[in-house]
Short mmCIF file of C-alpha atoms and ligand atoms in Angstrom, two decimals:
data_model
loop_
_atom_site.label_atom_id
_atom_site.label_comp_id
_atom_site.label_asym_id
_atom_site.label_seq_id
_atom_site.Cartn_x
_atom_site.Cartn_y
_atom_site.Cartn_z
CA MET A 1 4.93 6.09 -31.87
CA SER A 2 6.73 3.01 -30.60
CA LEU A 3 9.33 2.95 -27.85
CA THR A 4 13.01 2.81 -28.64
CA ILE A 5 14.86 0.61 -26.14
CA THR A 6 18.64 0.94 -26.03
CA PRO A 7 20.46 -1.48 -23.70
CA LEU A 8 23.24 0.21 -21.76
CA SER A 9 25.19 -2.64 -20.21
CA PRO A 10 25.12 -6.44 -20.35
CA ALA A 11 23.90 -7.00 -16.78
CA LEU A 12 21.12 -4.42 -16.64
CA GLY A 13 19.92 -0.99 -17.73
CA ALA A 14 18.29 0.41 -20.85
CA GLN A 15 17.39 3.87 -22.06
CA ILE A 16 13.86 4.37 -23.34
CA SER A 17 12.86 7.08 -25.77
CA GLY A 18 9.75 7.83 -27.79
CA ILE A 19 7.37 8.35 -24.91
CA ASP A 20 6.00 11.26 -22.87
CA LEU A 21 5.51 10.20 -19.25
CA SER A 22 3.63 13.37 -18.28
CA VAL A 23 0.43 12.28 -20.01
CA GLU A 24 -1.64 9.14 -19.54
CA ILE A 25 0.25 6.33 -21.29
CA SER A 26 -1.61 3.74 -23.35
CA VAL A 27 -2.08 0.13 -22.29
CA GLU A 28 0.36 -0.88 -25.05
CA GLN A 29 2.96 1.57 -23.79
CA ARG A 30 2.47 0.38 -20.23
CA ASP A 31 2.93 -3.24 -21.27
CA ALA A 32 6.01 -2.41 -23.37
CA ILE A 33 7.57 -0.64 -20.37
CA GLU A 34 6.77 -3.58 -18.11
CA GLN A 35 8.39 -6.00 -20.57
CA ALA A 36 11.45 -3.77 -20.83
CA LEU A 37 11.62 -3.56 -17.02
CA LEU A 38 11.52 -7.35 -16.70
CA LYS A 39 14.34 -7.69 -19.19
CA HIS A 40 16.57 -4.72 -18.32
CA GLN A 41 15.71 -4.27 -14.61
CA VAL A 42 16.31 -0.50 -14.64
CA LEU A 43 15.02 1.90 -17.28
CA PHE A 44 16.11 5.48 -17.93
CA PHE A 45 14.06 8.21 -19.61
CA ARG A 46 15.51 11.62 -20.51
CA ASP A 47 13.77 15.01 -20.70
CA GLN A 48 10.70 14.09 -18.68
CA PRO A 49 9.76 17.12 -16.59
CA LEU A 50 7.06 15.66 -14.32
CA THR A 51 4.95 17.32 -11.66
CA PRO A 52 4.60 15.19 -8.51
CA ASP A 53 1.05 14.38 -9.59
CA GLN A 54 2.18 13.24 -13.06
CA GLN A 55 4.96 11.16 -11.53
CA ALA A 56 2.52 9.48 -9.12
CA ARG A 57 0.03 8.78 -11.92
CA PHE A 58 2.71 7.17 -14.09
CA ALA A 59 3.98 5.02 -11.21
CA ALA A 60 0.43 4.03 -10.22
CA ARG A 61 -0.03 2.37 -13.62
CA PHE A 62 2.22 -0.39 -12.28
CA GLY A 63 0.67 -0.86 -8.83
CA ASP A 64 -0.43 0.80 -5.62
CA LEU A 65 1.96 3.39 -4.22
CA HIS A 66 3.71 3.28 -0.87
CA ILE A 67 3.90 6.19 1.57
CA HIS A 68 7.28 6.15 3.25
CA PRO A 69 7.27 6.14 7.07
CA ILE A 70 10.37 8.31 7.51
CA TYR A 71 11.18 10.43 4.45
CA PRO A 72 9.34 13.72 3.90
CA ASN A 73 6.91 13.88 0.99
CA VAL A 74 5.25 16.40 -1.29
CA PRO A 75 2.36 17.61 0.90
CA GLU A 76 -0.28 17.61 -1.90
CA THR A 77 1.05 14.30 -3.26
CA PRO A 78 2.20 12.23 -0.28
CA GLN A 79 2.90 9.23 -2.53
CA VAL A 80 5.92 11.19 -3.80
CA LEU A 81 8.77 11.38 -1.34
CA VAL A 82 11.41 14.06 -1.44
CA LEU A 83 15.13 13.39 -1.13
CA ASP A 84 16.49 16.89 -0.70
CA THR A 85 19.97 17.25 0.76
CA ALA A 86 18.96 20.66 2.15
CA VAL A 87 16.25 19.00 4.24
CA THR A 88 17.13 15.35 4.87
CA ASP A 89 20.25 13.41 5.68
CA VAL A 90 20.40 11.10 2.67
CA ARG A 91 23.85 9.67 3.39
CA ASP A 92 22.31 6.30 4.14
CA ASN A 93 21.47 5.91 0.47
CA ALA A 94 25.23 5.71 -0.14
CA VAL A 95 25.18 2.08 0.80
CA TRP A 96 24.09 -0.71 -1.51
CA HIS A 97 20.44 -1.40 -0.75
CA THR A 98 17.12 -2.59 -2.05
CA ASP A 99 14.31 -0.25 -1.02
CA VAL A 100 12.15 -1.05 2.01
CA THR A 101 13.09 -4.72 2.39
CA PHE A 102 12.16 -4.21 6.07
CA LEU A 103 8.54 -4.60 4.85
CA ALA A 104 6.92 -8.04 4.46
CA THR A 105 6.00 -6.92 0.95
CA PRO A 106 8.89 -4.74 -0.26
CA ALA A 107 8.45 -2.39 -3.20
CA MET A 108 8.18 -3.96 -6.67
CA GLY A 109 9.77 -0.87 -8.12
CA ALA A 110 10.28 2.84 -7.89
CA VAL A 111 10.20 5.83 -10.20
CA LEU A 112 12.87 8.41 -9.40
CA SER A 113 12.95 11.88 -10.95
CA ALA A 114 15.91 14.27 -10.86
CA LYS A 115 14.78 17.77 -9.87
CA GLN A 116 17.95 19.60 -8.92
CA LEU A 117 21.48 18.34 -9.40
CA PRO A 118 25.01 19.28 -8.46
CA ALA A 119 27.26 20.48 -11.29
CA TYR A 120 28.77 17.01 -11.32
CA GLY A 121 28.72 14.00 -9.04
CA GLY A 122 25.65 12.50 -7.43
CA ASP A 123 25.48 9.54 -9.81
CA THR A 124 23.40 6.49 -8.90
CA LEU A 125 24.43 2.87 -9.49
CA TRP A 126 22.21 -0.19 -9.81
CA ALA A 127 23.27 -3.82 -9.56
CA SER A 128 21.48 -6.87 -10.93
CA GLY A 129 20.74 -9.57 -8.37
CA ILE A 130 20.00 -11.90 -11.29
CA ALA A 131 23.44 -11.43 -12.84
CA ALA A 132 25.03 -11.81 -9.40
CA PHE A 133 23.15 -15.01 -8.62
CA GLU A 134 23.84 -16.57 -12.01
CA ALA A 135 27.58 -15.87 -11.66
CA LEU A 136 27.88 -17.83 -8.41
CA SER A 137 29.18 -21.40 -8.54
CA ALA A 138 26.57 -24.15 -8.65
CA PRO A 139 27.36 -25.47 -5.13
CA LEU A 140 27.00 -22.01 -3.59
CA ARG A 141 23.78 -21.30 -5.55
CA GLN A 142 22.39 -24.56 -4.27
CA MET A 143 23.36 -23.84 -0.68
CA LEU A 144 21.87 -20.32 -0.70
CA ASP A 145 18.61 -21.34 -2.31
CA GLY A 146 16.33 -22.17 0.64
CA LEU A 147 18.10 -20.04 3.25
CA THR A 148 16.40 -17.01 4.80
CA ALA A 149 17.81 -13.75 6.11
CA THR A 150 16.71 -11.09 8.60
CA HIS A 151 16.05 -7.54 7.37
CA ASP A 152 15.97 -4.70 9.87
CA PHE A 153 14.82 -1.12 9.30
CA THR A 154 17.18 0.26 11.97
CA GLN A 155 20.28 -0.82 10.04
CA SER A 156 19.78 1.98 7.47
CA PHE A 157 17.74 4.33 9.64
CA PRO A 158 19.71 4.59 12.88
CA LEU A 159 18.07 6.58 15.66
CA GLU A 160 21.16 8.81 15.96
CA ARG A 161 20.50 10.23 12.48
CA PHE A 162 16.71 9.97 12.20
CA GLY A 163 15.64 10.93 15.71
CA THR A 164 17.21 14.32 16.20
CA THR A 165 14.00 16.22 17.11
CA ALA A 166 11.31 14.95 19.49
CA GLU A 167 8.90 14.65 16.55
CA ASP A 168 11.43 12.70 14.45
CA ARG A 169 12.16 10.44 17.38
CA GLU A 170 8.48 9.65 17.84
CA ARG A 171 8.09 8.86 14.14
CA TRP A 172 11.17 6.65 14.29
CA GLU A 173 9.89 4.78 17.39
CA ALA A 174 6.52 4.20 15.73
CA THR A 175 8.19 2.96 12.55
CA ARG A 176 10.34 0.55 14.53
CA ARG A 177 7.30 -0.74 16.44
CA ASN A 178 5.36 -1.24 13.21
CA ASN A 179 8.31 -2.84 11.40
CA PRO A 180 10.03 -5.39 13.61
CA PRO A 181 12.86 -7.32 11.95
CA LEU A 182 11.55 -9.94 9.52
CA SER A 183 12.82 -12.64 7.18
CA HIS A 184 13.02 -12.98 3.41
CA PRO A 185 14.52 -15.72 1.25
CA VAL A 186 18.21 -15.21 0.42
CA VAL A 187 17.44 -16.15 -3.17
CA ARG A 188 14.27 -14.63 -4.56
CA THR A 189 12.27 -15.86 -7.52
CA HIS A 190 10.93 -13.06 -9.68
CA PRO A 191 7.13 -13.38 -9.48
CA VAL A 192 6.66 -12.61 -13.18
CA SER A 193 9.79 -13.75 -15.04
CA GLY A 194 10.58 -16.68 -12.72
CA ARG A 195 14.27 -15.72 -12.75
CA LYS A 196 16.22 -16.16 -9.53
CA ALA A 197 18.08 -13.29 -7.91
CA LEU A 198 20.28 -12.80 -4.89
CA PHE A 199 18.12 -10.91 -2.39
CA VAL A 200 20.35 -9.75 0.47
CA ASN A 201 21.46 -6.15 0.78
CA GLU A 202 23.85 -4.26 2.99
CA GLY A 203 21.24 -1.62 3.77
CA PHE A 204 18.84 -3.85 5.64
CA THR A 205 20.06 -7.48 5.81
CA THR A 206 21.56 -8.29 9.20
CA ARG A 207 21.79 -12.06 9.41
CA ILE A 208 21.40 -15.33 7.50
CA ASN A 209 19.11 -17.11 9.92
CA GLU A 210 20.13 -20.75 9.48
CA LEU A 211 23.86 -20.13 9.94
CA SER A 212 25.99 -19.39 12.97
CA GLU A 213 26.77 -15.74 13.66
CA ALA A 214 30.33 -16.11 12.32
CA GLU A 215 29.22 -18.03 9.22
CA SER A 216 26.49 -15.50 8.51
CA LYS A 217 28.87 -12.56 8.87
CA ALA A 218 31.47 -14.06 6.55
CA LEU A 219 28.97 -15.20 3.96
CA LEU A 220 27.08 -11.88 3.93
CA ALA A 221 30.37 -10.04 3.45
CA LEU A 222 31.13 -12.30 0.49
CA LEU A 223 27.65 -11.86 -1.00
CA PHE A 224 27.59 -8.07 -0.55
CA ALA A 225 30.97 -7.79 -2.28
CA HIS A 226 30.01 -10.24 -5.03
CA ALA A 227 26.60 -8.68 -5.74
CA THR A 228 28.09 -5.27 -6.44
CA ARG A 229 30.98 -6.24 -8.69
CA PRO A 230 31.22 -3.68 -11.51
CA GLU A 231 30.25 -6.38 -14.02
CA PHE A 232 26.78 -6.58 -12.50
CA THR A 233 26.20 -2.83 -12.29
CA ILE A 234 25.31 0.24 -14.26
CA ARG A 235 26.15 3.81 -13.25
CA TRP A 236 23.82 6.61 -14.30
CA ARG A 237 25.01 10.19 -14.67
CA TRP A 238 21.89 12.28 -14.10
CA GLN A 239 20.61 15.24 -16.05
CA GLU A 240 17.73 17.31 -14.73
CA ASN A 241 14.34 15.77 -15.60
CA ASP A 242 15.78 12.30 -16.05
CA VAL A 243 13.54 9.55 -14.74
CA ALA A 244 14.73 6.12 -13.61
CA PHE A 245 12.33 3.22 -13.11
CA TRP A 246 13.82 0.14 -11.44
CA ASP A 247 12.61 -3.33 -10.60
CA ASN A 248 13.23 -3.39 -6.87
CA ARG A 249 12.59 -7.15 -6.69
CA VAL A 250 15.86 -8.10 -8.35
CA THR A 251 18.16 -5.09 -8.05
CA GLN A 252 19.92 -2.96 -5.52
CA HIS A 253 21.22 0.57 -5.86
CA TYR A 254 23.70 3.06 -4.41
CA ALA A 255 23.44 6.87 -4.48
CA VAL A 256 26.98 8.25 -4.60
CA ASP A 257 27.58 10.79 -1.82
CA ASP A 258 30.34 12.87 -3.43
CA TYR A 259 28.81 16.31 -4.10
CA ARG A 260 27.82 17.89 -0.76
CA PRO A 261 27.57 20.76 0.17
CA GLN A 262 26.01 21.20 -3.26
CA ARG A 263 22.28 20.56 -3.21
CA ARG A 264 20.59 17.61 -4.87
CA VAL A 265 16.82 17.06 -5.00
CA MET A 266 15.11 13.88 -6.17
CA HIS A 267 11.45 12.81 -6.10
CA ARG A 268 10.51 9.15 -5.73
CA ALA A 269 7.24 7.29 -6.19
CA THR A 270 7.45 3.79 -4.73
CA ILE A 271 5.26 0.97 -6.05
CA LEU A 272 4.15 -1.71 -3.58
CA GLY A 273 5.09 -5.28 -4.31
CA ASP A 274 4.33 -8.75 -3.02
CA ALA A 275 5.90 -11.11 -0.51
CA PRO A 276 9.21 -12.52 -1.78
CA PHE A 277 9.41 -16.28 -2.35
O1 AKG B 1 19.14 9.65 -4.75
C1 AKG B 1 19.26 8.67 -5.47
O2 AKG B 1 19.84 8.72 -6.56
C2 AKG B 1 18.66 7.35 -5.08
C3 AKG B 1 18.26 7.37 -3.66
C4 AKG B 1 17.61 6.09 -3.25
O3 AKG B 1 18.21 5.22 -2.70
C5 AKG B 1 16.21 5.90 -3.59
O4 AKG B 1 15.56 6.80 -4.11
O5 AKG B 1 15.69 4.81 -3.32
FE1 FE2 B 2 16.93 3.51 -2.37
#
């Protein structure tokens, strides 16, 4: 059975049907999903109840998996992290961000599965860095291409919120030691498609290195606002057992924080990527 791919918005996003992600997918299916991911940047699958092990196996077809330094995981399947509002403060996902850009090799993508949802609310938005970059004027595109920016783990994981117990504090200190601030290009070239994307995000980007402090601040504010214009985004309204698979190299996302104190539980498998260029 072949996949049905239904685009959901001009900038990014497509719904995929005609596949069961709980069983080993074929090489053809894997390649078709990869092609769809390159084109649509975020893919949505409905009615895919996955165990953590099945989720990890599916994600691992696209690369090695990352074990997150801070978020709790499923003990038997540590490659699957748990975002459970009853356990973890997930408010920091309600900022536009690209996952783990504080790593030298940030994730190429992630597979997110909805386990428990509020009655309504708790949507997630994605924005296309490709659409955002292409919509900039030629002089600004030219100026940005070649600049680098600093990404810092502590911007989205402040000690005040992630170091409440002695154990948490120790984990946070170790993560900070192992992940000092580092630089990535402001404009990233997709390693497979060759398309260029804006690659700064409010979650982790603190500074455009080659500019003065004031210039960097003003330009980052402009770029953060530009990159998340509704025209470049898609908003997903979750149902239980939905799965989203995004290309983390050219997108950012925002988990809307509008449903607490209702509980929301998501599982994520994160696929390692390569160094941005
Ligand atoms: O909870 C969500 O919808 C997304 C959270 C998030 O930022 C992530 O899983 O990377
Ligand atoms: Fe995220």
